[in-house]
PDB file of C-alpha atoms and ligand atoms in Angstrom:
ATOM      1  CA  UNK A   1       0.000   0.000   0.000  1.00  0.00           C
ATOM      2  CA  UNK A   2       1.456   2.987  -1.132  1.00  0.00           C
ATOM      3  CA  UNK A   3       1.987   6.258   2.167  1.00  0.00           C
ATOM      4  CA  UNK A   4      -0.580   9.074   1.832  1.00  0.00           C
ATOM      5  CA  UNK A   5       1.337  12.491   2.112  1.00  0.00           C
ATOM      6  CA  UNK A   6      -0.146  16.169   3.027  1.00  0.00           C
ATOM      7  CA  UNK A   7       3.549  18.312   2.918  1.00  0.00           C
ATOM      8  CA  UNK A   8       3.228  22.142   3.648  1.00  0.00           C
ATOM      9  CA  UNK A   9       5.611  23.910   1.169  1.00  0.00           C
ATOM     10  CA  UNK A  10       5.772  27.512   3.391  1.00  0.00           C
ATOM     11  CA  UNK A  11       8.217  28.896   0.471  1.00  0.00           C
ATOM     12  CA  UNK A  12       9.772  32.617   1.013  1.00  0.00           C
ATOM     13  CA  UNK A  13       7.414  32.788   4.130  1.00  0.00           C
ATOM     14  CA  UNK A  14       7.496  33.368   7.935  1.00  0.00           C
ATOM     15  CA  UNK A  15       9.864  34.876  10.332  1.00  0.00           C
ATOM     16  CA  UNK A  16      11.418  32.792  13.190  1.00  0.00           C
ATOM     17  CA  UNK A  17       9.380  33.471  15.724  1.00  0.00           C
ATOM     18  CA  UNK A  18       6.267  33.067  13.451  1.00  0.00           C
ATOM     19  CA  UNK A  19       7.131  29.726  12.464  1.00  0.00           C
ATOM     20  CA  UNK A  20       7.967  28.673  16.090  1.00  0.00           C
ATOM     21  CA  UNK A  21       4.002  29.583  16.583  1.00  0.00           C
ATOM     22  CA  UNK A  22       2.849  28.063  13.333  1.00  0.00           C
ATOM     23  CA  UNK A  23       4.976  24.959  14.757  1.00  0.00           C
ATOM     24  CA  UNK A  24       3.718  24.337  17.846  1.00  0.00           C
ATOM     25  CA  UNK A  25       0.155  24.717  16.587  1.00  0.00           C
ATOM     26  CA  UNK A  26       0.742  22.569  14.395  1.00  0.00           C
ATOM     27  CA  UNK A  27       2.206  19.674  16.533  1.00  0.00           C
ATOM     28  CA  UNK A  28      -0.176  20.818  19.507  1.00  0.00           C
ATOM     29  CA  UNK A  29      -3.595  20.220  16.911  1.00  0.00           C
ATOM     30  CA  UNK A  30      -2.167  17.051  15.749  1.00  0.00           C
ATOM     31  CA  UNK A  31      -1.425  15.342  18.907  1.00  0.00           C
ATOM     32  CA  UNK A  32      -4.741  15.841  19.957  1.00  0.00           C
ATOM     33  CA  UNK A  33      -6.573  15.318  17.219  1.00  0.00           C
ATOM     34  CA  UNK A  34      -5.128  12.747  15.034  1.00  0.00           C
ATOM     35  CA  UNK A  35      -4.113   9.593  16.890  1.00  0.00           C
ATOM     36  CA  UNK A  36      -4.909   7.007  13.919  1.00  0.00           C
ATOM     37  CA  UNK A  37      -2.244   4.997  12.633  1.00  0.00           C
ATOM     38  CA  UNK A  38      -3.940   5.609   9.284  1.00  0.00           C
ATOM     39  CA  UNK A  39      -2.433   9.092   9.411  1.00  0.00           C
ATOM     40  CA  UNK A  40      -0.894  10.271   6.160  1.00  0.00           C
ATOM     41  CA  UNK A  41       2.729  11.339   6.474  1.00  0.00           C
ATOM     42  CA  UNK A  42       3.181  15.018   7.157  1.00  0.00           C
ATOM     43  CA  UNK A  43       6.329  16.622   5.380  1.00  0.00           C
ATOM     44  CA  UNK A  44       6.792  20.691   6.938  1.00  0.00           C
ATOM     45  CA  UNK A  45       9.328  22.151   4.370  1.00  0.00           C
ATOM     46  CA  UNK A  46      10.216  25.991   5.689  1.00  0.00           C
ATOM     47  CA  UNK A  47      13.131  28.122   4.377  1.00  0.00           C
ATOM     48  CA  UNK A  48      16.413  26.988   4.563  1.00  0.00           C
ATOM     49  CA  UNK A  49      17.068  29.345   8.255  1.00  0.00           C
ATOM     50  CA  UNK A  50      13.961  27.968  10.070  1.00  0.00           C
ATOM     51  CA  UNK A  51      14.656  23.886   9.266  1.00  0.00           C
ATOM     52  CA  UNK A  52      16.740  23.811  12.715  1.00  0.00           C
ATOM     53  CA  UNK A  53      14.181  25.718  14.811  1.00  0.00           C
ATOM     54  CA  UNK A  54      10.930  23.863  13.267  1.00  0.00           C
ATOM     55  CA  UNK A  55      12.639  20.269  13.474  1.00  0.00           C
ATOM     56  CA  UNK A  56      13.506  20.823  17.080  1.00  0.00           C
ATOM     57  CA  UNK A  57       9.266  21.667  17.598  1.00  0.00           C
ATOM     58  CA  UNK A  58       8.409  18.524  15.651  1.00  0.00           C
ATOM     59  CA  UNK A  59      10.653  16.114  17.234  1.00  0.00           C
ATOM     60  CA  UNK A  60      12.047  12.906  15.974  1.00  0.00           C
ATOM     61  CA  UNK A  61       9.277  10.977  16.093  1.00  0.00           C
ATOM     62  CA  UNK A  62       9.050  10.874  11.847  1.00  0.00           C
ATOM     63  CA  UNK A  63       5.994  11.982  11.458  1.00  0.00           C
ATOM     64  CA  UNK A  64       5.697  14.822  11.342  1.00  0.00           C
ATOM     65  CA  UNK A  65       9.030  15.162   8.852  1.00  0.00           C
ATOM     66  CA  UNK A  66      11.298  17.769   8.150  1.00  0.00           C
ATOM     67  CA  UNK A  67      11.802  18.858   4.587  1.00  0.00           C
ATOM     68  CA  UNK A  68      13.674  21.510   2.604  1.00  0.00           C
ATOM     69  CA  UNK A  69      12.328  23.057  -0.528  1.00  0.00           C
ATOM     70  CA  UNK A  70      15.620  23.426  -2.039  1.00  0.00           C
ATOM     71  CA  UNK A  71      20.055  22.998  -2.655  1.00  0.00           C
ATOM     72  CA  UNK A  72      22.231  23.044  -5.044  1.00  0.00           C
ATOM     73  CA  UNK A  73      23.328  20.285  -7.230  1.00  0.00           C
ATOM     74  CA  UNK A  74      27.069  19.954  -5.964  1.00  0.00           C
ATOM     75  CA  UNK A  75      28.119  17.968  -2.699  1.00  0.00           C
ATOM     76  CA  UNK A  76      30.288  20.879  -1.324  1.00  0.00           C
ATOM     77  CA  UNK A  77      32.880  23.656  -2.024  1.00  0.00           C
ATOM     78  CA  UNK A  78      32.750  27.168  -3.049  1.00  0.00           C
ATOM     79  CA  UNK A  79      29.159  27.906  -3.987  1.00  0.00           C
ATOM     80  CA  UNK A  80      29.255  30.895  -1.383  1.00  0.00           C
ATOM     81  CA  UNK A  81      25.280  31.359  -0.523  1.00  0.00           C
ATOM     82  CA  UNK A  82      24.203  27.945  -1.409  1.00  0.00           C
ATOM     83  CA  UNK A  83      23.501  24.984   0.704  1.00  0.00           C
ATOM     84  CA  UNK A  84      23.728  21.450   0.214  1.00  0.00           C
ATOM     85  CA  UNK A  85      22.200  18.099   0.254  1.00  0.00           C
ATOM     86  CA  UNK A  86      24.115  16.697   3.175  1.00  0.00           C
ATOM     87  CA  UNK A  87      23.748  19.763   5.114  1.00  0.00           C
ATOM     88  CA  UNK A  88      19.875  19.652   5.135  1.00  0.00           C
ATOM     89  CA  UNK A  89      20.104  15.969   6.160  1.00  0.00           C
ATOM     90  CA  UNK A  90      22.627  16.812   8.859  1.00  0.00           C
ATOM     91  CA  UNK A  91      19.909  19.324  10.079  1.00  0.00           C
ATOM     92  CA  UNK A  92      17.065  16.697  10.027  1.00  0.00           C
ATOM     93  CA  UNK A  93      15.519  17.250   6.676  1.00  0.00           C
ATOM     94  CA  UNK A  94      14.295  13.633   5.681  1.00  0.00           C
ATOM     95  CA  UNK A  95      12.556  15.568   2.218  1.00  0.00           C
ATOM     96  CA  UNK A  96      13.134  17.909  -0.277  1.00  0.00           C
ATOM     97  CA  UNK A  97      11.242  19.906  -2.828  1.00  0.00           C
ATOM     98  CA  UNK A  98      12.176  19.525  -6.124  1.00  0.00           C
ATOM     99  CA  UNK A  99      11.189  20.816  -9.663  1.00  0.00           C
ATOM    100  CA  UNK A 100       8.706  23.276  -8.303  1.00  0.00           C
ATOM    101  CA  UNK A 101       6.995  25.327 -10.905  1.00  0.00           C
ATOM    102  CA  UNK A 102       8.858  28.440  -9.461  1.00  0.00           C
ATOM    103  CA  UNK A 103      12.092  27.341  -9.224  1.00  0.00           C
ATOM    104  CA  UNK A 104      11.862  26.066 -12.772  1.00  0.00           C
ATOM    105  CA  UNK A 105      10.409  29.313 -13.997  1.00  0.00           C
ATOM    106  CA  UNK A 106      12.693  32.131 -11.848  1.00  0.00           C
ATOM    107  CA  UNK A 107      15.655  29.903 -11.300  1.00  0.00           C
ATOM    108  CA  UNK A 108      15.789  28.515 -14.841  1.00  0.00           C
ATOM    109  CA  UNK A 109      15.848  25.098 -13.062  1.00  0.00           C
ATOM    110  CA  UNK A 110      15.437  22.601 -16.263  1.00  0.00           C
ATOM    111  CA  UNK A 111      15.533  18.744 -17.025  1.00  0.00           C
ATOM    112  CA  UNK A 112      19.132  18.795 -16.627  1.00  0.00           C
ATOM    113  CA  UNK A 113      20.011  20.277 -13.989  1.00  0.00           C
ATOM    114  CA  UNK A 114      17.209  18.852 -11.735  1.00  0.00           C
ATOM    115  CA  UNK A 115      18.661  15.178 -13.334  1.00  0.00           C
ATOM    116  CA  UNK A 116      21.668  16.269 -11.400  1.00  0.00           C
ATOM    117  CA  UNK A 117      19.928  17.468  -8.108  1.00  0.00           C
ATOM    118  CA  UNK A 118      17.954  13.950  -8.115  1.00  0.00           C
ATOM    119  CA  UNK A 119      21.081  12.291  -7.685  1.00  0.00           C
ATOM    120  CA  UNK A 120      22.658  14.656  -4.782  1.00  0.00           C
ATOM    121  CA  UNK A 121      19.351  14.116  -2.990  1.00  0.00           C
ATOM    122  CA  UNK A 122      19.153  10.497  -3.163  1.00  0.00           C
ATOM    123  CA  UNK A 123      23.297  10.184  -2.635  1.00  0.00           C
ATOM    124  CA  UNK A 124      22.355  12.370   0.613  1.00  0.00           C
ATOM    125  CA  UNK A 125      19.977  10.001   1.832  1.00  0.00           C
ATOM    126  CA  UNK A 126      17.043  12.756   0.937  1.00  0.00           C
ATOM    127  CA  UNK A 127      13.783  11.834  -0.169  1.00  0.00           C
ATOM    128  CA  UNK A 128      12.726  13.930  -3.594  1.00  0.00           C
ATOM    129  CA  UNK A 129       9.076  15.521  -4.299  1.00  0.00           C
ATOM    130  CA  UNK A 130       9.469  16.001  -7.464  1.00  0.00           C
ATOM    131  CA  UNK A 131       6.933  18.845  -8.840  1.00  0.00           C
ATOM    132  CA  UNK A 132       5.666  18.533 -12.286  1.00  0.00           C
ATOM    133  CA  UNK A 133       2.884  20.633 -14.142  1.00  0.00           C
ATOM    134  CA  UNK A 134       1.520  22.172 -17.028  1.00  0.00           C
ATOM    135  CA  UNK A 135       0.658  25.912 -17.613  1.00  0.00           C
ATOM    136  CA  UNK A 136      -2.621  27.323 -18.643  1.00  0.00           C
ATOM    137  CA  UNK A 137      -1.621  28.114 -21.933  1.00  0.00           C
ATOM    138  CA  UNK A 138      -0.365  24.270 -22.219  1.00  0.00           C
ATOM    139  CA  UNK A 139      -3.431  22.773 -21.352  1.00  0.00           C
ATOM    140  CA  UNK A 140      -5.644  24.891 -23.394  1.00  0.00           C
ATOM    141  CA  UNK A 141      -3.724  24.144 -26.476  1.00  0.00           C
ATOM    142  CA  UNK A 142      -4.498  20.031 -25.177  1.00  0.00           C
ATOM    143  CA  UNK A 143      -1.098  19.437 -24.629  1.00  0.00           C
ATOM    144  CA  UNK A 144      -0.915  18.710 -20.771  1.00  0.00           C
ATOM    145  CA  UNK A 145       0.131  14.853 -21.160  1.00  0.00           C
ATOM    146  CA  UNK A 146       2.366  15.183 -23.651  1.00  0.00           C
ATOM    147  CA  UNK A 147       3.919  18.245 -21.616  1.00  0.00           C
ATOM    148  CA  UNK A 148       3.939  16.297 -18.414  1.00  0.00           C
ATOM    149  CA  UNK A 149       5.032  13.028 -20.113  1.00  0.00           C
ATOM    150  CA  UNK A 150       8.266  14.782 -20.991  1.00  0.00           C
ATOM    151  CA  UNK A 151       8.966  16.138 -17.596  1.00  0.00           C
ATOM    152  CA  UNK A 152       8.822  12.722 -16.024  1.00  0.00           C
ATOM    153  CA  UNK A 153      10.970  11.357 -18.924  1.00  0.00           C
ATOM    154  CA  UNK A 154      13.918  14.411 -19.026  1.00  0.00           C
ATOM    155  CA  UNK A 155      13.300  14.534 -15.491  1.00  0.00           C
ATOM    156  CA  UNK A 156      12.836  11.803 -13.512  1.00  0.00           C
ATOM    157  CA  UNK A 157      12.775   8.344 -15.361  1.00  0.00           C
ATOM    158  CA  UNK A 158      16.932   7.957 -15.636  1.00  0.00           C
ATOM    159  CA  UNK A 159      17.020   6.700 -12.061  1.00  0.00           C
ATOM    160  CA  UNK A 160      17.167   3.560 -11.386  1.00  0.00           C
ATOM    161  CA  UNK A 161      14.201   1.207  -9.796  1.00  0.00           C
ATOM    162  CA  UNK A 162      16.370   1.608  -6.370  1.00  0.00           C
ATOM    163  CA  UNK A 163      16.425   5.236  -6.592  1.00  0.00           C
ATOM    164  CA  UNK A 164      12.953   5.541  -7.657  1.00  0.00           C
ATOM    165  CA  UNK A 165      10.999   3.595  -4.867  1.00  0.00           C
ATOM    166  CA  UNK A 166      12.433   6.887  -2.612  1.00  0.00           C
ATOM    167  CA  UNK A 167      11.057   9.426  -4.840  1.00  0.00           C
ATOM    168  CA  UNK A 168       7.343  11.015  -3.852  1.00  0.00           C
ATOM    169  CA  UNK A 169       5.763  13.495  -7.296  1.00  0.00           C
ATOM    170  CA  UNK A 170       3.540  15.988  -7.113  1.00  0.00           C
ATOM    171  CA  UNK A 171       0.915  16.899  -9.820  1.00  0.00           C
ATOM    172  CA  UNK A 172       0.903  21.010  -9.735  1.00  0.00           C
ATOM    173  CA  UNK A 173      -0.631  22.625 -12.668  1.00  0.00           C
ATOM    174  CA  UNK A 174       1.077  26.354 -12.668  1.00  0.00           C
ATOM    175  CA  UNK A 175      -2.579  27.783 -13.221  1.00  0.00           C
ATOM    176  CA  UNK A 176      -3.548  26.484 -10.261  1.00  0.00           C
ATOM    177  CA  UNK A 177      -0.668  27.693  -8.146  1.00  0.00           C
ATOM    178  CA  UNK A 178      -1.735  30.044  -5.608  1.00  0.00           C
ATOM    179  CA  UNK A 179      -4.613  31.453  -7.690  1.00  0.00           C
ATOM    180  CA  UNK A 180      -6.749  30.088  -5.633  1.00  0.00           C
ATOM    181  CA  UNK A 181      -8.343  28.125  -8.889  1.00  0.00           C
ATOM    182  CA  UNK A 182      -7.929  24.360  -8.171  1.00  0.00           C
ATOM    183  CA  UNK A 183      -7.881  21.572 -10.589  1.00  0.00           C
ATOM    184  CA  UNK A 184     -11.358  19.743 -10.323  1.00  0.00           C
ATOM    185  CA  UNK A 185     -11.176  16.436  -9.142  1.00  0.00           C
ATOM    186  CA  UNK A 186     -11.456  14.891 -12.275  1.00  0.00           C
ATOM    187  CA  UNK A 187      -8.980  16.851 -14.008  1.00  0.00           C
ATOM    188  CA  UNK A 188      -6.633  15.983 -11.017  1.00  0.00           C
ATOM    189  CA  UNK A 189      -7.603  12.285 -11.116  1.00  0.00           C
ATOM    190  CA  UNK A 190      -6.707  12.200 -14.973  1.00  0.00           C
ATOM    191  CA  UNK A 191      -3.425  13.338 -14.470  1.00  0.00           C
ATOM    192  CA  UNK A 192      -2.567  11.508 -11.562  1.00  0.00           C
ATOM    193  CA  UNK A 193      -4.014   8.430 -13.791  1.00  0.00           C
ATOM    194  CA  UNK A 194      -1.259   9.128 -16.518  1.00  0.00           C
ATOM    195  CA  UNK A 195       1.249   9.482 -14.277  1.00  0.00           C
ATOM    196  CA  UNK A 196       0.782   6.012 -12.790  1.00  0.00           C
ATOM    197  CA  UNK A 197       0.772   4.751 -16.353  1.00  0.00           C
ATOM    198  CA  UNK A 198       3.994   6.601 -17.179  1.00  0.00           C
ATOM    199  CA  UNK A 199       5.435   4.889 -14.617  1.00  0.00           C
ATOM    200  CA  UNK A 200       4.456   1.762 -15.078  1.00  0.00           C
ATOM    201  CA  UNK A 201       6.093   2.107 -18.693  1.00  0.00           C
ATOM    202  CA  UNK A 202       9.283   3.558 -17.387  1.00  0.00           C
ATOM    203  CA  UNK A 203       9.772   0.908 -14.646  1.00  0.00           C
ATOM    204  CA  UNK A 204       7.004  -1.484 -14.083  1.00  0.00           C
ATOM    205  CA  UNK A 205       3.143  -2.285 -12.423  1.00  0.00           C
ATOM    206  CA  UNK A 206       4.843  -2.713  -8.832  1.00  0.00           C
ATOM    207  CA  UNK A 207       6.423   1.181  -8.828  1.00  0.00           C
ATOM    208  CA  UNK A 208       3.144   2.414 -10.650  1.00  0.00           C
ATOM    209  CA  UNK A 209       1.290   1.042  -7.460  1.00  0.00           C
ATOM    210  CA  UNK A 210       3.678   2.338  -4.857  1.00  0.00           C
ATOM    211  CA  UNK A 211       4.640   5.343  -5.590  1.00  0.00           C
ATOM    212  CA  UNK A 212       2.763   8.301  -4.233  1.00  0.00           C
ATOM    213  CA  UNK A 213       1.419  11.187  -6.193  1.00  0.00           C
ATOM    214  CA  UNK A 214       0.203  14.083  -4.588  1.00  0.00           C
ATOM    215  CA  UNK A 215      -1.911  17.229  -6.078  1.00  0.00           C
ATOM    216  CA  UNK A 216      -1.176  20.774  -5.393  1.00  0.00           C
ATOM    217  CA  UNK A 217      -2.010  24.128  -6.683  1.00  0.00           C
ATOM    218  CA  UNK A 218      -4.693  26.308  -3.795  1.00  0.00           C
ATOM    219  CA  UNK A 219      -5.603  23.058  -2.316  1.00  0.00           C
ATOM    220  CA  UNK A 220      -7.662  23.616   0.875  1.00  0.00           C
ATOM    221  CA  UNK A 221      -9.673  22.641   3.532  1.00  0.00           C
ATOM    222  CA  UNK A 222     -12.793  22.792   1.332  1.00  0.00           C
ATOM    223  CA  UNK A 223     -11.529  20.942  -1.472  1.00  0.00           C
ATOM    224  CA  UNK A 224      -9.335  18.299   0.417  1.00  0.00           C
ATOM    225  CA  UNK A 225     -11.680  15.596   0.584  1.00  0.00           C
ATOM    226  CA  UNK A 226     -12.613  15.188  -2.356  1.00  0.00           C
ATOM    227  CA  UNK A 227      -9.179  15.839  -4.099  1.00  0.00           C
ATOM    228  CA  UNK A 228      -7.704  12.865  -1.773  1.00  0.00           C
ATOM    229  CA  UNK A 229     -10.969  10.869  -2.256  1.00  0.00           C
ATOM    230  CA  UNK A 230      -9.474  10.312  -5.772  1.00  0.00           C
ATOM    231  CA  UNK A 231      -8.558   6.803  -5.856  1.00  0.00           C
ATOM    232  CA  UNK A 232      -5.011   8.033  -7.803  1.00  0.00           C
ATOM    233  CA  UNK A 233      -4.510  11.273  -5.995  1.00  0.00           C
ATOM    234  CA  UNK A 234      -2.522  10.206  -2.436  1.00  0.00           C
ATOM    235  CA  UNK A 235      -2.123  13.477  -0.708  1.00  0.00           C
ATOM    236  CA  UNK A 236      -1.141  16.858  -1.002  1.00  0.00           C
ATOM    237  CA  UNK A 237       1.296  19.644  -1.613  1.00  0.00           C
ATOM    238  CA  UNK A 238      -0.260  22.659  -0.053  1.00  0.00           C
ATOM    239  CA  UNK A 239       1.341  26.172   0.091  1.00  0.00           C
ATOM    240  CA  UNK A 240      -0.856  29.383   0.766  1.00  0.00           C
ATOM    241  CA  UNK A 241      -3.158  26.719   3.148  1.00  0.00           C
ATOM    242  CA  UNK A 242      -0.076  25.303   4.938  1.00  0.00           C
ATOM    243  CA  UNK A 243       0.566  28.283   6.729  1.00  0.00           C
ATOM    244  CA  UNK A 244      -2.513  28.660   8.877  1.00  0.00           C
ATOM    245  CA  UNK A 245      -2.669  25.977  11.342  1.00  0.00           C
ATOM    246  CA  UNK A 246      -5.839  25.151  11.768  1.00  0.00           C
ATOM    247  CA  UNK A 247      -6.138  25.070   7.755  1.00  0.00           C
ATOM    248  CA  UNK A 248      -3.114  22.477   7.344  1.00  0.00           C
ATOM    249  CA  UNK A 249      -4.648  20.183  10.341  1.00  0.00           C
ATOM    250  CA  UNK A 250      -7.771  20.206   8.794  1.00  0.00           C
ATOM    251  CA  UNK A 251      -6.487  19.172   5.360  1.00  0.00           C
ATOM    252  CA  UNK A 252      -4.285  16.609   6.982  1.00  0.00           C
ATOM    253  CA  UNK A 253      -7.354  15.239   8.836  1.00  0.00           C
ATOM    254  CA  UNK A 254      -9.382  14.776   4.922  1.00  0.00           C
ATOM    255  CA  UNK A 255      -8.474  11.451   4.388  1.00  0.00           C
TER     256      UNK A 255
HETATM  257  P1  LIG B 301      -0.717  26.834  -3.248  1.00  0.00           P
HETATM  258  O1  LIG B 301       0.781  26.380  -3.597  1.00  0.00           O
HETATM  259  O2  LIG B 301      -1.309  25.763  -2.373  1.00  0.00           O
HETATM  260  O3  LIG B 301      -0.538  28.156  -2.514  1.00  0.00           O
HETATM  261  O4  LIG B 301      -1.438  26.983  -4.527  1.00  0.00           O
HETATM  262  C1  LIG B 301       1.108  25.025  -3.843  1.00  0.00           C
HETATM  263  C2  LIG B 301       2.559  24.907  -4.173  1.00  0.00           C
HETATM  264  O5  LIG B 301       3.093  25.770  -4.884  1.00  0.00           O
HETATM  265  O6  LIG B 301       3.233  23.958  -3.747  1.00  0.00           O
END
């Protein structure tokens, strides 16, 4: 059975002391209310100066995990202002965002280089969600599998089946990113669908079944339910939502 996932990418947000509060909230509401060990796994991925702070709040218990949303592709040396793989895991970061829409737009992150960053994560013991996800313009012009087909095939698909069982994706169409416009259900549910399939090409029916594909793009407490009620959808990758507590618990607590 493949691990349902509800990460909260909090991206170029929060001071320390707000994400202390946001924190403890956090751990406080889920403590109390979610005891079942049906629980997805929840992934809290802050900016690279608040990972020490918010992994001392959540503990080592594993759930919830630490994750970063970014690094850069080299193990060490003289990169000044970057940060790397091994020093995220060092900190506690079990996860790492990779491939986001924004990153691939304002960074000029492409195919290659993320190839590159795969392999640093997975050499540093990190485990990748990998973003993928067409733009509005794409899926007008009915080319969203064919778009997304090629991301997972530049992207993803040169690692091998060892590599691969560690790797969590994440459907994100960039239309739906923070404009508060979601993907219907059925639209996310097709996607997710061809993913699985893509995979199952790439390696073979066992990875299609275990690997777990999560939707993002202003996913929320109102929508969660049904989103996750998709039978190929397996969590979420929430950002605006993620950083209100009660919001995030309550999106957590949808399956
Ligand atoms: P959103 O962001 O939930 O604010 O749309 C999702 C993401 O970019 O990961």
């Amino acid at each position: 059975m493949r691990q349902k996932f509800v990460a909260g990418n909090w991206k170029m947000n929060l001071t320390l002391p707000e994400a202390q509060a946001l924190t403890s909230e956090i751990v406080h509401m889920l403590h109390d209310e979610l005891l079942s060990p049906a629980a997805p796994q929840v992934v809290i991925c802050p900016p690279f100066p608040l990972l020490s702070a918010v992994g001392h709040l959540i503990g080592d218990s594993g759930n919830p995990a630490l994750g970063a949303q970014n690094f850069h592709q080299k193990e060490s040396g003289a990169y000044t202002g970057e940060v790397s793989a091994k020093m995220l895991h060092s900190v506690g970061c079990q996860y790492v965002i990779l491939g986001h829409s924004e990153r691939r737009q304002h960074f000029r992150e492409d195919d290659e280089l993320l190839s590159q960053k795969l392999k640093t994560a997975l050499a540093a013991g990190l485990r990748p969600i990998f973003c993928v996800g067409e733009s509005l313009e794409t899926r007008e012009a009915d080319e969203t599998f064919a778009f997304i087909g090629k991301q997972l095939k530049d992207g993803l698909f040169h690692l091998s089946n060892e590599e691969f069982e560690k790797v969590v994706i994440a459907y994100e169409p960039i239309w739906a990113i923070g404009t508060g416009k979601t993907a219907s259900s059925q639209q996310a549910q097709e996607v997710h669908a061809f993913i699985r399939e893509q995979i199952a090409g790439a390696y073979d029916a066992q990875a299609a079944a275990n690997t777990s594909i999560l939707y993002g793009g202003s996913a929320n407490a109102q929508n969660a339910r049904e989103l996750f009620g998709q039978p190929d959808v397996d969590g979420g990758l929430i950002g605006g939502a993620s950083l209100k507590s009660r919001d995030f618990v309550e999106i957590i607590k949808s399956f």
